[in-house]
Amino acid sequence: MQRNRELVNFLPVLLLMVIGFASVYAARSEQIDASSLSYGLFFVALFVGAHLLLRLAAPHSDPYLLPLAALLSALGIMMIYRIDPELAAAQTTWLLVGLGLFAAIVIFLRDVRKLDDYIYLLGVLGILLLVLTIIVGDEVNGARLWIRFAGMSIQPGEFAKVLIIIFLAGYLNSKRELLSTTTWHLAGIPMPALKHLGPLVTMWGLSLALLLLMNDFGTSLLFFGTFLAMTYAATGRLAYPIIGGALFSGGAILAYMTRTTVHTRVDIWLNPWPEASGSGYQIVQSIFAISDGGLFGAGLGKGYLLFQSGETIIPALHTDFIFSAIAEELGLVGATALIIIYLLLSYRGFKIAIASDDGFSKLLAVGLAAGLALQTFVILGGVIKLIPLTGITLPFVSYGGSSIVANYASLALLIIISNRSNAGARR
Amino acid sequence: MNASIRRLFYVMAILFGSLVAVLAWWQVVQTDNLAENPLNTRKVFAQMRIERGLLLDADRGELANNRREGELYYREYPAGDLAPQLLGYSDPVYGRVGLELSQNDYLTGTAGEMELLNAVNMIMGRESRGADVSLTLDPQVQRTALGELQDLGKRGAVVVIDVETGAVLAMASAPTYDPNLLEENWVQLNSDPGAPLLNRATQGLYTPGSAFKLITTAAALESGEFTPESKFTDNEGSIEIYGNTINNWRDLPFGEHDFSEAFSQSINTTYAQVGDRLGQDRLIEYMRNFGLYEKPPFDLSPDEMVASGRYEEGGLASPADELDPVQVAWTAIGQENVQVTPLQMAMIAQAIANGGEMMEPYVVDSISDFDGTIIKQAIPTVWKRPIEAATARDITGMMIKVVNEGTGIKAKTDKVQIAAKTGTAEVDGRGPNAWFVGFAPAEDPKVAIAVVIEDADAGGGMAGPVARKTLLAALGL
């Protein structure tokens, strides 16, 4: 039975959570108060609740998704708690909201195919959110990703991502036959008719607009990469990723040549050292922190992350750079374990896609899994200087309400897709 | 669709694999390199839990001590802006430089010699602390030297060395700064065109001008072709060498004169001819004898020392580089591409004062652990023997004349006989560098000095009084 397996999967997560909080507390007991350990208990209660909900509302759903997400959230709260116990309280509240939306989707939506009727509405909503960000958004580090609303900072891009994935799943599913038809060959690769490249060019234009208007390479790469992955899954035609990759490279070069923010980001990616106390400070300090972790890490709570004043050495440590903190305190071993957790989570997503029996659900699962994996790659690649740095969150781990809520919504969609196909398989 | 979904997962797996590979590069392959990177303050921070040893001046006054905050020790510098470029700083944000960097293993008690002591302390339950570093720096002399530079309001440096031992008694660099306010002033200190963080004494490269004639004179006297009495004529105030004109200062003609007058009046026309006669090989040989083309052996990190010598395209030229005769003539009068540090020039004065023996300069006198046991004591050591004692005596005689009746007259005092060579080195685009390189007392030398003042007027004019007052302070007169 799936749910008993899930319960067993939760045991190591809860154990790790207890050990983690205890070791952070032991290492930093001078600075932090024992009452803050109650976040740990609250966390346990939340996931026991989510587990019970699934027993009732989605008994056949995938038994790995929730424990893996819980593990990531636990690690995130632990690190945030270690950086600033007050932020951990806020993060726990956002987790409550995220799991609330998760529950609502599982209980009320039940079947993702209902969304297929509203894909254009959802797609337009997604685009509007992005447009809104561009118009009223605040610039942070040169990138325009945040809007302020009722005293809160919201990252609409996180929600837009989910909405656009839903739209693309519906759209690609309905146009699948058409887009798969090939009429000519280029270097031996079957190519679709030029008139059917419309969606590709449209998405490319949207990504390019994101890049040029938001000055953010990562968000753009994430949107376009997810789109290409879904198109490839839908059509099986390599032509799309190849043409798309070429178009995207062209756009990136254009942005590099015309936008100073993009230019600076690429330059400090190539060589941050001369700018170590200026524009390259963040990435240089990130590299120092990561390398300081070595093979086994400094130990939870023992890394050199904060100044005496309590300010973080790396700006945005609890959001974009949380992985640097994890890599310093848990070492290569812990960081690799974290990467494997993400790989497992995306593996479950792709597996749910394969097991699913209708095109829309399949493509939606692919989009969510690919989106999760790509987002993880873009931010981790950025903080370890594999690719140019960009300001997006590490799913489930980074501090931030928008990110948590959007990620648990995605998780709920995967849960209900798997619940339906597993239930079908049992019948 | 399922086949392409599987392929997509493989692509993601490859991307994630590349993340792990890059992580392994930083966390395993590069970890030691990055820990030692001077931009990385992690090591400094970790060592802030150790009570650092003190830096003490020659009178056992505290130049650097600690303030405790929680479990961390913060460095304080009671002498303020007296010698920050030499002492350096130890800061959790900006890292370490100066003696705080080079003596760090002793100051933190992590030097090899201290391992046994640390182990004993641990067994006895005593808290370890770093060893105290006692310097040869004389606070009065240092204060005089720095004060004189500051009174002029000019950039420059003064180095004072004990003639017999090579001990550095003063090493002043202006403009200076207060290391206690490092964090508040960091941006301004780094953008200040006066470069207050730079240790001009060991890292400032200056055209020596006529002060270089000390080396040319040594080479000439030891060639056997010249004596202090050798006769020269100069009726023009300028001379044509291979089609290139070399002028005396203000084109003054000196008529009939001997070599020692050419030295005391700093006659360029004569020195250009002497240089031409000596040729490149002998000139370069004596530059190397006097320690040019090498970083002086000193107590600072090699990164904070620069070698003197001929520089080309921003780097030290090879001494073997072929020069044309015009370059040789210009080199003989200390122009062309010769660049020297104030420390190097003080060492040259010290060698002449010490009968031709150049001592290794040092500023760390002794290092003692906190119960007073000396774990390291400086031993004066001869570094080079650039010239014979007889040559040193001849040059000393010529240097006395400089102060008594030549270009160094402004340094003249009844209290002690000073011997020196001045220099006014032309610099493109601003006023010349004023040099004063000498020692006192001339008959029984005790202290050697080099003074350089940037953007000054003629040689003895500005640097002479600075040198005189500093030498008198050093001799207690």
PDB file of N, CA and C in Angstrom, chain A residues 176 229 232-233 273 276 287-292 294 304 308 323 327-328 331-332 335 339 342-343 347 350 354 362 366 373 377 381 384 386, chain B residues 1-2 4-9 12-13 15-16 18-20 22-24 26-28 31 34 37 39-42 45 71-72 74 92-93:
ATOM      1  N   ARG A 176       0.034  18.192 -30.954  1.00  0.00           N
ATOM      2  CA  ARG A 176       1.113  17.227 -31.013  1.00  0.00           C
ATOM      3  C   ARG A 176       1.329  16.631 -32.409  1.00  0.00           C
ATOM      4  N   ALA A 229      11.956  21.193 -23.433  1.00  0.00           N
ATOM      5  CA  ALA A 229      11.849  19.828 -22.906  1.00  0.00           C
ATOM      6  C   ALA A 229      10.447  19.279 -23.176  1.00  0.00           C
ATOM      7  N   TYR A 232       9.940  18.602 -26.926  1.00  0.00           N
ATOM      8  CA  TYR A 232      10.644  17.381 -27.326  1.00  0.00           C
ATOM      9  C   TYR A 232       9.886  16.157 -26.842  1.00  0.00           C
ATOM     10  N   ALA A 233       9.385  16.203 -25.599  1.00  0.00           N
ATOM     11  CA  ALA A 233       8.638  15.068 -25.069  1.00  0.00           C
ATOM     12  C   ALA A 233       7.371  14.837 -25.901  1.00  0.00           C
ATOM     13  N   TRP A 273      37.487  37.303 -10.075  1.00  0.00           N
ATOM     14  CA  TRP A 273      38.547  37.634  -9.110  1.00  0.00           C
ATOM     15  C   TRP A 273      38.959  39.101  -9.125  1.00  0.00           C
ATOM     16  N   ALA A 276      36.605  41.140  -6.975  1.00  0.00           N
ATOM     17  CA  ALA A 276      36.248  40.381  -5.766  1.00  0.00           C
ATOM     18  C   ALA A 276      35.609  41.222  -4.679  1.00  0.00           C
ATOM     19  N   ILE A 287      32.145  30.900  -3.598  1.00  0.00           N
ATOM     20  CA  ILE A 287      33.177  29.900  -3.905  1.00  0.00           C
ATOM     21  C   ILE A 287      34.026  29.615  -2.662  1.00  0.00           C
ATOM     22  N   PHE A 288      34.389  30.679  -1.940  1.00  0.00           N
ATOM     23  CA  PHE A 288      35.186  30.480  -0.719  1.00  0.00           C
ATOM     24  C   PHE A 288      34.417  29.606   0.282  1.00  0.00           C
ATOM     25  N   ALA A 289      33.121  29.913   0.438  1.00  0.00           N
ATOM     26  CA  ALA A 289      32.308  29.170   1.402  1.00  0.00           C
ATOM     27  C   ALA A 289      32.230  27.700   0.988  1.00  0.00           C
ATOM     28  N   ILE A 290      31.936  27.476  -0.284  1.00  0.00           N
ATOM     29  CA  ILE A 290      31.787  26.104  -0.772  1.00  0.00           C
ATOM     30  C   ILE A 290      33.093  25.343  -0.606  1.00  0.00           C
ATOM     31  N   SER A 291      34.202  25.973  -1.020  1.00  0.00           N
ATOM     32  CA  SER A 291      35.475  25.254  -0.968  1.00  0.00           C
ATOM     33  C   SER A 291      35.887  24.992   0.476  1.00  0.00           C
ATOM     34  N   ASP A 292      35.495  25.901   1.380  1.00  0.00           N
ATOM     35  CA  ASP A 292      35.820  25.715   2.788  1.00  0.00           C
ATOM     36  C   ASP A 292      35.160  24.453   3.339  1.00  0.00           C
ATOM     37  N   GLY A 294      34.949  21.543   1.990  1.00  0.00           N
ATOM     38  CA  GLY A 294      35.755  20.345   1.746  1.00  0.00           C
ATOM     39  C   GLY A 294      34.871  19.129   1.538  1.00  0.00           C
ATOM     40  N   TYR A 304      31.566  29.367   8.453  1.00  0.00           N
ATOM     41  CA  TYR A 304      31.818  30.798   8.608  1.00  0.00           C
ATOM     42  C   TYR A 304      30.863  31.530   7.664  1.00  0.00           C
ATOM     43  N   GLN A 308      30.258  39.044  12.738  1.00  0.00           N
ATOM     44  CA  GLN A 308      29.969  39.194  14.164  1.00  0.00           C
ATOM     45  C   GLN A 308      28.599  39.836  14.370  1.00  0.00           C
ATOM     46  N   PHE A 323      22.418  27.241  -1.075  1.00  0.00           N
ATOM     47  CA  PHE A 323      23.218  26.060  -1.370  1.00  0.00           C
ATOM     48  C   PHE A 323      24.675  26.246  -0.947  1.00  0.00           C
ATOM     49  N   ALA A 327      26.655  23.657   1.261  1.00  0.00           N
ATOM     50  CA  ALA A 327      27.903  23.037   0.806  1.00  0.00           C
ATOM     51  C   ALA A 327      29.030  23.303   1.795  1.00  0.00           C
ATOM     52  N   GLU A 328      29.018  24.487   2.445  1.00  0.00           N
ATOM     53  CA  GLU A 328      30.071  24.750   3.426  1.00  0.00           C
ATOM     54  C   GLU A 328      29.896  23.871   4.661  1.00  0.00           C
ATOM     55  N   GLY A 331      29.558  19.877   3.328  1.00  0.00           N
ATOM     56  CA  GLY A 331      30.638  19.353   2.496  1.00  0.00           C
ATOM     57  C   GLY A 331      30.162  18.769   1.174  1.00  0.00           C
ATOM     58  N   LEU A 332      31.123  18.208   0.435  1.00  0.00           N
ATOM     59  CA  LEU A 332      30.800  17.603  -0.862  1.00  0.00           C
ATOM     60  C   LEU A 332      29.813  16.455  -0.671  1.00  0.00           C
ATOM     61  N   ALA A 335      26.334  17.974  -0.009  1.00  0.00           N
ATOM     62  CA  ALA A 335      25.847  18.698  -1.179  1.00  0.00           C
ATOM     63  C   ALA A 335      25.464  17.722  -2.290  1.00  0.00           C
ATOM     64  N   ILE A 339      21.871  17.070  -4.170  1.00  0.00           N
ATOM     65  CA  ILE A 339      21.677  17.017  -5.623  1.00  0.00           C
ATOM     66  C   ILE A 339      20.963  15.710  -6.003  1.00  0.00           C
ATOM     67  N   TYR A 342      17.262  15.960  -5.417  1.00  0.00           N
ATOM     68  CA  TYR A 342      16.582  16.640  -6.528  1.00  0.00           C
ATOM     69  C   TYR A 342      16.456  15.725  -7.737  1.00  0.00           C
ATOM     70  N   LEU A 343      17.506  14.959  -7.983  1.00  0.00           N
ATOM     71  CA  LEU A 343      17.456  14.054  -9.130  1.00  0.00           C
ATOM     72  C   LEU A 343      16.343  13.014  -8.909  1.00  0.00           C
ATOM     73  N   TYR A 347      13.127  12.436 -11.006  1.00  0.00           N
ATOM     74  CA  TYR A 347      12.934  11.075 -11.517  1.00  0.00           C
ATOM     75  C   TYR A 347      11.502  10.615 -11.262  1.00  0.00           C
ATOM     76  N   PHE A 350       9.264  12.378 -13.787  1.00  0.00           N
ATOM     77  CA  PHE A 350       9.298  11.775 -15.134  1.00  0.00           C
ATOM     78  C   PHE A 350       8.610  10.412 -15.124  1.00  0.00           C
ATOM     79  N   ILE A 354       5.556   9.024 -17.400  1.00  0.00           N
ATOM     80  CA  ILE A 354       5.554   7.808 -18.211  1.00  0.00           C
ATOM     81  C   ILE A 354       4.351   6.933 -17.871  1.00  0.00           C
ATOM     82  N   LYS A 362       0.465  13.647 -18.946  1.00  0.00           N
ATOM     83  CA  LYS A 362       1.839  13.255 -19.248  1.00  0.00           C
ATOM     84  C   LYS A 362       2.706  14.504 -19.435  1.00  0.00           C
ATOM     85  N   VAL A 366       5.739  16.032 -17.200  1.00  0.00           N
ATOM     86  CA  VAL A 366       7.068  16.282 -17.783  1.00  0.00           C
ATOM     87  C   VAL A 366       7.485  17.726 -17.526  1.00  0.00           C
ATOM     88  N   ALA A 373      13.860  20.370 -12.260  1.00  0.00           N
ATOM     89  CA  ALA A 373      15.260  19.995 -12.463  1.00  0.00           C
ATOM     90  C   ALA A 373      16.042  21.178 -13.043  1.00  0.00           C
ATOM     91  N   PHE A 377      19.151  23.218 -11.470  1.00  0.00           N
ATOM     92  CA  PHE A 377      20.418  23.311 -12.181  1.00  0.00           C
ATOM     93  C   PHE A 377      20.857  24.766 -12.359  1.00  0.00           C
ATOM     94  N   GLY A 381      24.078  25.750 -10.513  1.00  0.00           N
ATOM     95  CA  GLY A 381      25.146  26.050 -11.475  1.00  0.00           C
ATOM     96  C   GLY A 381      25.640  27.473 -11.299  1.00  0.00           C
ATOM     97  N   ILE A 384      27.838  27.859  -8.003  1.00  0.00           N
ATOM     98  CA  ILE A 384      29.148  27.195  -8.050  1.00  0.00           C
ATOM     99  C   ILE A 384      29.943  27.635  -9.286  1.00  0.00           C
ATOM    100  N   LEU A 386      29.339  27.416 -12.482  1.00  0.00           N
ATOM    101  CA  LEU A 386      29.324  26.578 -13.680  1.00  0.00           C
ATOM    102  C   LEU A 386      28.689  27.355 -14.823  1.00  0.00           C
TER     103      LEU A 386
ATOM    104  N   MET B   1       5.813   8.880 -26.788  1.00  0.00           N
ATOM    105  CA  MET B   1       6.317   9.957 -25.937  1.00  0.00           C
ATOM    106  C   MET B   1       7.252   9.439 -24.853  1.00  0.00           C
ATOM    107  N   ASN B   2       6.996   8.177 -24.386  1.00  0.00           N
ATOM    108  CA  ASN B   2       7.758   7.711 -23.234  1.00  0.00           C
ATOM    109  C   ASN B   2       9.264   7.644 -23.483  1.00  0.00           C
ATOM    110  N   SER B   4      11.066   9.611 -25.403  1.00  0.00           N
ATOM    111  CA  SER B   4      11.684  10.933 -25.302  1.00  0.00           C
ATOM    112  C   SER B   4      11.672  11.444 -23.859  1.00  0.00           C
ATOM    113  N   ILE B   5      10.681  11.043 -23.060  1.00  0.00           N
ATOM    114  CA  ILE B   5      10.673  11.445 -21.643  1.00  0.00           C
ATOM    115  C   ILE B   5      11.873  10.823 -20.918  1.00  0.00           C
ATOM    116  N   ARG B   6      12.129   9.547 -21.234  1.00  0.00           N
ATOM    117  CA  ARG B   6      13.297   8.895 -20.631  1.00  0.00           C
ATOM    118  C   ARG B   6      14.575   9.629 -21.009  1.00  0.00           C
ATOM    119  N   ARG B   7      14.696   9.988 -22.293  1.00  0.00           N
ATOM    120  CA  ARG B   7      15.909  10.703 -22.726  1.00  0.00           C
ATOM    121  C   ARG B   7      16.042  12.040 -21.996  1.00  0.00           C
ATOM    122  N   LEU B   8      14.910  12.694 -21.799  1.00  0.00           N
ATOM    123  CA  LEU B   8      14.950  13.954 -21.049  1.00  0.00           C
ATOM    124  C   LEU B   8      15.530  13.745 -19.653  1.00  0.00           C
ATOM    125  N   PHE B   9      15.101  12.652 -19.012  1.00  0.00           N
ATOM    126  CA  PHE B   9      15.630  12.395 -17.673  1.00  0.00           C
ATOM    127  C   PHE B   9      17.146  12.181 -17.721  1.00  0.00           C
ATOM    128  N   MET B  12      18.824  15.470 -17.798  1.00  0.00           N
ATOM    129  CA  MET B  12      18.849  16.096 -16.468  1.00  0.00           C
ATOM    130  C   MET B  12      19.917  15.442 -15.595  1.00  0.00           C
ATOM    131  N   ALA B  13      20.022  14.106 -15.694  1.00  0.00           N
ATOM    132  CA  ALA B  13      21.017  13.398 -14.881  1.00  0.00           C
ATOM    133  C   ALA B  13      22.428  13.860 -15.240  1.00  0.00           C
ATOM    134  N   LEU B  15      23.226  16.836 -16.502  1.00  0.00           N
ATOM    135  CA  LEU B  15      23.380  18.189 -15.951  1.00  0.00           C
ATOM    136  C   LEU B  15      23.722  18.125 -14.459  1.00  0.00           C
ATOM    137  N   PHE B  16      23.008  17.272 -13.722  1.00  0.00           N
ATOM    138  CA  PHE B  16      23.252  17.169 -12.281  1.00  0.00           C
ATOM    139  C   PHE B  16      24.642  16.576 -12.013  1.00  0.00           C
ATOM    140  N   SER B  18      27.209  17.073 -13.841  1.00  0.00           N
ATOM    141  CA  SER B  18      28.194  18.136 -14.037  1.00  0.00           C
ATOM    142  C   SER B  18      28.255  19.048 -12.807  1.00  0.00           C
ATOM    143  N   LEU B  19      27.117  19.213 -12.119  1.00  0.00           N
ATOM    144  CA  LEU B  19      27.129  20.002 -10.870  1.00  0.00           C
ATOM    145  C   LEU B  19      28.047  19.346  -9.841  1.00  0.00           C
ATOM    146  N   VAL B  20      27.917  18.024  -9.718  1.00  0.00           N
ATOM    147  CA  VAL B  20      28.738  17.317  -8.728  1.00  0.00           C
ATOM    148  C   VAL B  20      30.224  17.421  -9.105  1.00  0.00           C
ATOM    149  N   VAL B  22      31.748  19.846 -10.756  1.00  0.00           N
ATOM    150  CA  VAL B  22      32.263  21.185 -10.449  1.00  0.00           C
ATOM    151  C   VAL B  22      32.410  21.366  -8.934  1.00  0.00           C
ATOM    152  N   LEU B  23      31.452  20.837  -8.189  1.00  0.00           N
ATOM    153  CA  LEU B  23      31.550  20.911  -6.723  1.00  0.00           C
ATOM    154  C   LEU B  23      32.813  20.219  -6.226  1.00  0.00           C
ATOM    155  N   ALA B  24      33.093  19.052  -6.791  1.00  0.00           N
ATOM    156  CA  ALA B  24      34.284  18.308  -6.372  1.00  0.00           C
ATOM    157  C   ALA B  24      35.542  19.118  -6.690  1.00  0.00           C
ATOM    158  N   TRP B  26      35.831  22.410  -6.640  1.00  0.00           N
ATOM    159  CA  TRP B  26      36.002  23.450  -5.606  1.00  0.00           C
ATOM    160  C   TRP B  26      36.296  22.857  -4.238  1.00  0.00           C
ATOM    161  N   GLN B  27      35.589  21.760  -3.906  1.00  0.00           N
ATOM    162  CA  GLN B  27      35.651  21.294  -2.517  1.00  0.00           C
ATOM    163  C   GLN B  27      36.789  20.327  -2.252  1.00  0.00           C
ATOM    164  N   VAL B  28      37.342  19.732  -3.298  1.00  0.00           N
ATOM    165  CA  VAL B  28      38.438  18.792  -3.074  1.00  0.00           C
ATOM    166  C   VAL B  28      39.713  19.308  -3.736  1.00  0.00           C
ATOM    167  N   THR B  31      40.432  23.225  -2.723  1.00  0.00           N
ATOM    168  CA  THR B  31      40.120  23.693  -1.370  1.00  0.00           C
ATOM    169  C   THR B  31      41.308  24.341  -0.669  1.00  0.00           C
ATOM    170  N   LEU B  34      42.233  27.842  -2.335  1.00  0.00           N
ATOM    171  CA  LEU B  34      41.287  28.908  -2.028  1.00  0.00           C
ATOM    172  C   LEU B  34      41.377  29.326  -0.565  1.00  0.00           C
ATOM    173  N   ASN B  37      43.942  31.907  -0.424  1.00  0.00           N
ATOM    174  CA  ASN B  37      43.724  33.114  -1.222  1.00  0.00           C
ATOM    175  C   ASN B  37      43.626  34.328  -0.309  1.00  0.00           C
ATOM    176  N   LEU B  39      42.167  36.990  -0.573  1.00  0.00           N
ATOM    177  CA  LEU B  39      40.823  37.580  -0.502  1.00  0.00           C
ATOM    178  C   LEU B  39      39.927  36.798   0.463  1.00  0.00           C
ATOM    179  N   ASN B  40      40.376  35.619   0.847  1.00  0.00           N
ATOM    180  CA  ASN B  40      39.565  34.741   1.689  1.00  0.00           C
ATOM    181  C   ASN B  40      39.913  34.983   3.151  1.00  0.00           C
ATOM    182  N   THR B  41      38.967  35.504   3.912  1.00  0.00           N
ATOM    183  CA  THR B  41      39.261  35.874   5.297  1.00  0.00           C
ATOM    184  C   THR B  41      38.859  34.785   6.293  1.00  0.00           C
ATOM    185  N   ARG B  42      38.501  33.613   5.796  1.00  0.00           N
ATOM    186  CA  ARG B  42      38.061  32.552   6.709  1.00  0.00           C
ATOM    187  C   ARG B  42      39.123  32.186   7.722  1.00  0.00           C
ATOM    188  N   PHE B  45      39.483  34.766  10.319  1.00  0.00           N
ATOM    189  CA  PHE B  45      38.365  34.708  11.246  1.00  0.00           C
ATOM    190  C   PHE B  45      38.564  33.572  12.256  1.00  0.00           C
ATOM    191  N   GLU B  71      33.984  35.702  22.300  1.00  0.00           N
ATOM    192  CA  GLU B  71      35.088  34.763  22.217  1.00  0.00           C
ATOM    193  C   GLU B  71      36.126  35.166  21.168  1.00  0.00           C
ATOM    194  N   LEU B  72      35.973  36.351  20.627  1.00  0.00           N
ATOM    195  CA  LEU B  72      36.888  36.776  19.576  1.00  0.00           C
ATOM    196  C   LEU B  72      37.811  37.893  20.067  1.00  0.00           C
ATOM    197  N   TYR B  74      39.979  41.173  18.845  1.00  0.00           N
ATOM    198  CA  TYR B  74      40.140  42.147  17.765  1.00  0.00           C
ATOM    199  C   TYR B  74      41.438  42.892  17.988  1.00  0.00           C
ATOM    200  N   PRO B  92      39.251  40.694  10.120  1.00  0.00           N
ATOM    201  CA  PRO B  92      38.431  39.585   9.628  1.00  0.00           C
ATOM    202  C   PRO B  92      37.852  39.823   8.244  1.00  0.00           C
ATOM    203  N   VAL B  93      37.720  41.085   7.838  1.00  0.00           N
ATOM    204  CA  VAL B  93      37.139  41.359   6.525  1.00  0.00           C
ATOM    205  C   VAL B  93      38.235  41.544   5.482  1.00  0.00           C
TER     206      VAL B  93
END
